[in-house]
Amino acid sequence: FFSSRRRHTRSKRDWSSDVCSSDLGEYVLLADGKEMARRRGTLRKIGFSPDGKRVAWVERGEDKKTWKLLLDGQEGPAVGEIYTDDPPQFSPDGKTLVYFHLDKERKFHVSVWGGEERVHDVIIPRASFKADAIDYLAIDGSRFRRESIPVR
């Protein structure tokens, strides 16, 4: 088994997470001592909401081709490779979650958990949250522009 311990600090709460994984392709995620998941695959990135109420993580499937985002243990759809240089992004109030991924044709997607998804040639994988929208930068062909996705 491999185990790593991390301390995550956010504005309103500190979290501690443990990840134990085996050479059999299984991992266990603990957050503040509570088991959040026991799954097959590889855990890649963990993100905690700023209000300390939610946890999201990226999982690479056993087949090494399927990726999933999980929020509080609930699976999102299987997608191509998820951008993992940074963890999934929560809005400042912790209610909205955004992640970036690639499809089989190597097109970039920006996805809002339980909401809209957009596809572009290239996306800068960082979101900026406003009260009613999520802004991001995209390139389609030779056109570079700021895009917005409305949020509820």
PDB file of C-alpha atoms in Angstrom:
ATOM      1  CA  PHE A   1       0.000   0.000   0.000  1.00  0.00           C
ATOM      2  CA  PHE A   2       1.016   3.565  -0.649  1.00  0.00           C
ATOM      3  CA  SER A   3      -0.258   6.293   1.633  1.00  0.00           C
ATOM      4  CA  SER A   4      -0.003  10.043   1.389  1.00  0.00           C
ATOM      5  CA  ARG A   5      -1.286  12.637   3.833  1.00  0.00           C
ATOM      6  CA  ARG A   6      -2.094  16.197   2.823  1.00  0.00           C
ATOM      7  CA  ARG A   7      -3.359  19.246   4.668  1.00  0.00           C
ATOM      8  CA  HIS A   8      -5.577  21.596   2.662  1.00  0.00           C
ATOM      9  CA  THR A   9      -6.257  25.097   3.900  1.00  0.00           C
ATOM     10  CA  ARG A  10      -9.168  27.148   2.663  1.00  0.00           C
ATOM     11  CA  SER A  11     -10.639  30.394   3.886  1.00  0.00           C
ATOM     12  CA  LYS A  12     -13.151  28.897   6.319  1.00  0.00           C
ATOM     13  CA  ARG A  13     -11.842  25.429   7.110  1.00  0.00           C
ATOM     14  CA  ASP A  14      -8.789  23.189   7.107  1.00  0.00           C
ATOM     15  CA  TRP A  15      -9.127  19.737   5.599  1.00  0.00           C
ATOM     16  CA  SER A  16      -6.812  16.825   5.890  1.00  0.00           C
ATOM     17  CA  SER A  17      -6.868  14.013   3.361  1.00  0.00           C
ATOM     18  CA  ASP A  18      -5.278  10.598   3.225  1.00  0.00           C
ATOM     19  CA  VAL A  19      -5.014   8.491   0.115  1.00  0.00           C
ATOM     20  CA  CYS A  20      -4.072   4.848   0.385  1.00  0.00           C
ATOM     21  CA  SER A  21      -3.532   2.918  -2.812  1.00  0.00           C
ATOM     22  CA  SER A  22      -2.423  -0.622  -3.522  1.00  0.00           C
ATOM     23  CA  ASP A  23      -0.524  -2.211  -6.358  1.00  0.00           C
ATOM     24  CA  LEU A  24      -3.818  -3.946  -7.181  1.00  0.00           C
ATOM     25  CA  GLY A  25      -5.236  -0.699  -8.588  1.00  0.00           C
ATOM     26  CA  GLU A  26      -7.487   0.239  -5.669  1.00  0.00           C
ATOM     27  CA  TYR A  27      -7.489   3.415  -3.604  1.00  0.00           C
ATOM     28  CA  VAL A  28      -9.180   4.663  -0.460  1.00  0.00           C
ATOM     29  CA  LEU A  29      -9.783   8.392   0.048  1.00  0.00           C
ATOM     30  CA  LEU A  30     -10.205   9.685   3.596  1.00  0.00           C
ATOM     31  CA  ALA A  31     -11.149  13.307   4.292  1.00  0.00           C
ATOM     32  CA  ASP A  32     -10.982  14.438   7.919  1.00  0.00           C
ATOM     33  CA  GLY A  33     -10.869  10.774   8.932  1.00  0.00           C
ATOM     34  CA  LYS A  34     -14.081   9.892   7.069  1.00  0.00           C
ATOM     35  CA  GLU A  35     -13.933   7.391   4.212  1.00  0.00           C
ATOM     36  CA  MET A  36     -15.106   9.220   1.093  1.00  0.00           C
ATOM     37  CA  ALA A  37     -14.341   6.483  -1.438  1.00  0.00           C
ATOM     38  CA  ARG A  38     -12.964   2.993  -1.900  1.00  0.00           C
ATOM     39  CA  ARG A  39     -12.572   2.443  -5.621  1.00  0.00           C
ATOM     40  CA  ARG A  40     -10.553   0.823  -8.373  1.00  0.00           C
ATOM     41  CA  GLY A  41      -8.456   3.166 -10.497  1.00  0.00           C
ATOM     42  CA  THR A  42      -5.938   5.905  -9.762  1.00  0.00           C
ATOM     43  CA  LEU A  43      -6.783   9.041  -7.806  1.00  0.00           C
ATOM     44  CA  ARG A  44      -5.138  12.038  -9.496  1.00  0.00           C
ATOM     45  CA  LYS A  45      -6.182  15.383  -7.912  1.00  0.00           C
ATOM     46  CA  ILE A  46      -8.312  16.399  -4.927  1.00  0.00           C
ATOM     47  CA  GLY A  47     -10.084  19.745  -4.531  1.00  0.00           C
ATOM     48  CA  PHE A  48     -12.033  21.027  -1.528  1.00  0.00           C
ATOM     49  CA  SER A  49     -14.720  23.688  -1.737  1.00  0.00           C
ATOM     50  CA  PRO A  50     -13.830  26.994  -0.085  1.00  0.00           C
ATOM     51  CA  ASP A  51     -16.664  26.603   2.443  1.00  0.00           C
ATOM     52  CA  GLY A  52     -15.282  23.205   3.465  1.00  0.00           C
ATOM     53  CA  LYS A  53     -18.489  21.302   2.705  1.00  0.00           C
ATOM     54  CA  ARG A  54     -17.590  19.460  -0.517  1.00  0.00           C
ATOM     55  CA  VAL A  55     -14.748  17.438  -1.979  1.00  0.00           C
ATOM     56  CA  ALA A  56     -14.087  16.635  -5.639  1.00  0.00           C
ATOM     57  CA  TRP A  57     -11.436  14.454  -7.170  1.00  0.00           C
ATOM     58  CA  VAL A  58     -10.230  13.149 -10.520  1.00  0.00           C
ATOM     59  CA  GLU A  59      -9.945   9.410 -11.095  1.00  0.00           C
ATOM     60  CA  ARG A  60      -8.169   7.642 -13.918  1.00  0.00           C
ATOM     61  CA  GLY A  61      -9.809   4.296 -14.681  1.00  0.00           C
ATOM     62  CA  GLU A  62      -8.124   0.933 -14.563  1.00  0.00           C
ATOM     63  CA  ASP A  63      -8.102   0.857 -18.370  1.00  0.00           C
ATOM     64  CA  LYS A  64      -5.905   4.017 -18.334  1.00  0.00           C
ATOM     65  CA  LYS A  65      -8.243   5.566 -20.959  1.00  0.00           C
ATOM     66  CA  THR A  66     -11.346   6.484 -18.965  1.00  0.00           C
ATOM     67  CA  TRP A  67     -11.358   9.439 -16.594  1.00  0.00           C
ATOM     68  CA  LYS A  68     -14.075  10.526 -14.155  1.00  0.00           C
ATOM     69  CA  LEU A  69     -14.683  13.425 -11.867  1.00  0.00           C
ATOM     70  CA  LEU A  70     -16.298  12.568  -8.550  1.00  0.00           C
ATOM     71  CA  LEU A  71     -18.080  15.030  -6.281  1.00  0.00           C
ATOM     72  CA  ASP A  72     -18.745  13.926  -2.703  1.00  0.00           C
ATOM     73  CA  GLY A  73     -18.449  10.330  -3.951  1.00  0.00           C
ATOM     74  CA  GLN A  74     -20.937  10.756  -6.822  1.00  0.00           C
ATOM     75  CA  GLU A  75     -19.549   9.858 -10.261  1.00  0.00           C
ATOM     76  CA  GLY A  76     -19.677  12.227 -13.168  1.00  0.00           C
ATOM     77  CA  PRO A  77     -19.716  10.931 -16.750  1.00  0.00           C
ATOM     78  CA  ALA A  78     -16.716   9.056 -18.137  1.00  0.00           C
ATOM     79  CA  VAL A  79     -14.683  11.402 -20.330  1.00  0.00           C
ATOM     80  CA  GLY A  80     -11.345  11.573 -22.115  1.00  0.00           C
ATOM     81  CA  GLU A  81      -8.322  12.838 -20.248  1.00  0.00           C
ATOM     82  CA  ILE A  82      -9.121  15.357 -17.480  1.00  0.00           C
ATOM     83  CA  TYR A  83      -6.691  18.239 -16.989  1.00  0.00           C
ATOM     84  CA  THR A  84      -4.942  17.455 -13.710  1.00  0.00           C
ATOM     85  CA  ASP A  85      -2.217  20.068 -13.281  1.00  0.00           C
ATOM     86  CA  ASP A  86      -4.668  21.728 -10.904  1.00  0.00           C
ATOM     87  CA  PRO A  87      -7.619  20.220  -9.014  1.00  0.00           C
ATOM     88  CA  PRO A  88     -11.200  20.826 -10.199  1.00  0.00           C
ATOM     89  CA  GLN A  89     -12.298  24.408  -9.480  1.00  0.00           C
ATOM     90  CA  PHE A  90     -15.059  25.327  -7.060  1.00  0.00           C
ATOM     91  CA  SER A  91     -16.793  28.674  -7.117  1.00  0.00           C
ATOM     92  CA  PRO A  92     -16.129  30.874  -4.057  1.00  0.00           C
ATOM     93  CA  ASP A  93     -19.478  29.817  -2.509  1.00  0.00           C
ATOM     94  CA  GLY A  94     -18.730  26.113  -3.160  1.00  0.00           C
ATOM     95  CA  LYS A  95     -21.942  25.564  -5.153  1.00  0.00           C
ATOM     96  CA  THR A  96     -20.466  25.308  -8.673  1.00  0.00           C
ATOM     97  CA  LEU A  97     -17.720  22.965  -9.865  1.00  0.00           C
ATOM     98  CA  VAL A  98     -15.825  23.365 -13.158  1.00  0.00           C
ATOM     99  CA  TYR A  99     -13.384  20.984 -14.814  1.00  0.00           C
ATOM    100  CA  PHE A 100     -11.534  20.759 -18.114  1.00  0.00           C
ATOM    101  CA  HIS A 101     -11.005  17.661 -20.262  1.00  0.00           C
ATOM    102  CA  LEU A 102     -10.065  16.375 -23.714  1.00  0.00           C
ATOM    103  CA  ASP A 103     -12.102  14.103 -25.966  1.00  0.00           C
ATOM    104  CA  LYS A 104     -10.826  11.409 -28.362  1.00  0.00           C
ATOM    105  CA  GLU A 105     -10.451  13.992 -31.149  1.00  0.00           C
ATOM    106  CA  ARG A 106      -8.287  16.088 -28.770  1.00  0.00           C
ATOM    107  CA  LYS A 107     -10.889  18.853 -28.537  1.00  0.00           C
ATOM    108  CA  PHE A 108     -10.991  20.720 -25.227  1.00  0.00           C
ATOM    109  CA  HIS A 109     -14.123  20.751 -23.069  1.00  0.00           C
ATOM    110  CA  VAL A 110     -15.075  23.012 -20.194  1.00  0.00           C
ATOM    111  CA  SER A 111     -17.759  21.339 -18.067  1.00  0.00           C
ATOM    112  CA  VAL A 112     -19.887  22.561 -15.205  1.00  0.00           C
ATOM    113  CA  TRP A 113     -20.888  19.730 -12.848  1.00  0.00           C
ATOM    114  CA  GLY A 114     -24.564  18.996 -13.524  1.00  0.00           C
ATOM    115  CA  GLY A 115     -24.757  21.781 -16.095  1.00  0.00           C
ATOM    116  CA  GLU A 116     -23.454  23.049 -19.389  1.00  0.00           C
ATOM    117  CA  GLU A 117     -20.465  21.805 -21.369  1.00  0.00           C
ATOM    118  CA  ARG A 118     -18.678  23.624 -24.181  1.00  0.00           C
ATOM    119  CA  VAL A 119     -16.133  22.422 -26.736  1.00  0.00           C
ATOM    120  CA  HIS A 120     -13.267  24.393 -28.302  1.00  0.00           C
ATOM    121  CA  ASP A 121     -10.030  23.805 -30.201  1.00  0.00           C
ATOM    122  CA  VAL A 122      -8.019  25.003 -27.180  1.00  0.00           C
ATOM    123  CA  ILE A 123      -9.000  26.184 -23.703  1.00  0.00           C
ATOM    124  CA  ILE A 124      -6.820  27.827 -21.101  1.00  0.00           C
ATOM    125  CA  PRO A 125      -7.754  25.513 -18.176  1.00  0.00           C
ATOM    126  CA  ARG A 126      -8.601  28.186 -15.612  1.00  0.00           C
ATOM    127  CA  ALA A 127     -12.018  29.616 -14.780  1.00  0.00           C
ATOM    128  CA  SER A 128     -12.984  32.947 -13.277  1.00  0.00           C
ATOM    129  CA  PHE A 129     -16.228  33.029 -11.312  1.00  0.00           C
ATOM    130  CA  LYS A 130     -18.686  35.920 -11.390  1.00  0.00           C
ATOM    131  CA  ALA A 131     -22.049  36.107  -9.619  1.00  0.00           C
ATOM    132  CA  ASP A 132     -23.972  34.824 -12.649  1.00  0.00           C
ATOM    133  CA  ALA A 133     -21.347  33.263 -14.938  1.00  0.00           C
ATOM    134  CA  ILE A 134     -18.083  31.404 -15.310  1.00  0.00           C
ATOM    135  CA  ASP A 135     -15.528  33.056 -17.601  1.00  0.00           C
ATOM    136  CA  TYR A 136     -12.701  31.257 -19.403  1.00  0.00           C
ATOM    137  CA  LEU A 137     -10.402  31.796 -22.395  1.00  0.00           C
ATOM    138  CA  ALA A 138     -10.791  29.759 -25.598  1.00  0.00           C
ATOM    139  CA  ILE A 139      -9.150  29.533 -29.008  1.00  0.00           C
ATOM    140  CA  ASP A 140     -11.031  28.275 -32.053  1.00  0.00           C
ATOM    141  CA  GLY A 141      -8.979  28.356 -35.250  1.00  0.00           C
ATOM    142  CA  SER A 142      -7.034  31.596 -34.948  1.00  0.00           C
ATOM    143  CA  ARG A 143      -9.639  33.398 -32.849  1.00  0.00           C
ATOM    144  CA  PHE A 144      -8.760  33.968 -29.183  1.00  0.00           C
ATOM    145  CA  ARG A 145     -11.640  35.154 -26.987  1.00  0.00           C
ATOM    146  CA  ARG A 146     -13.211  35.241 -23.551  1.00  0.00           C
ATOM    147  CA  GLU A 147     -16.248  32.983 -23.145  1.00  0.00           C
ATOM    148  CA  SER A 148     -18.902  32.836 -20.432  1.00  0.00           C
ATOM    149  CA  ILE A 149     -21.168  30.070 -19.190  1.00  0.00           C
ATOM    150  CA  PRO A 150     -24.222  31.266 -17.253  1.00  0.00           C
ATOM    151  CA  VAL A 151     -24.777  29.655 -13.847  1.00  0.00           C
ATOM    152  CA  ARG A 152     -27.954  29.318 -11.826  1.00  0.00           C
TER     153      ARG A 152
END
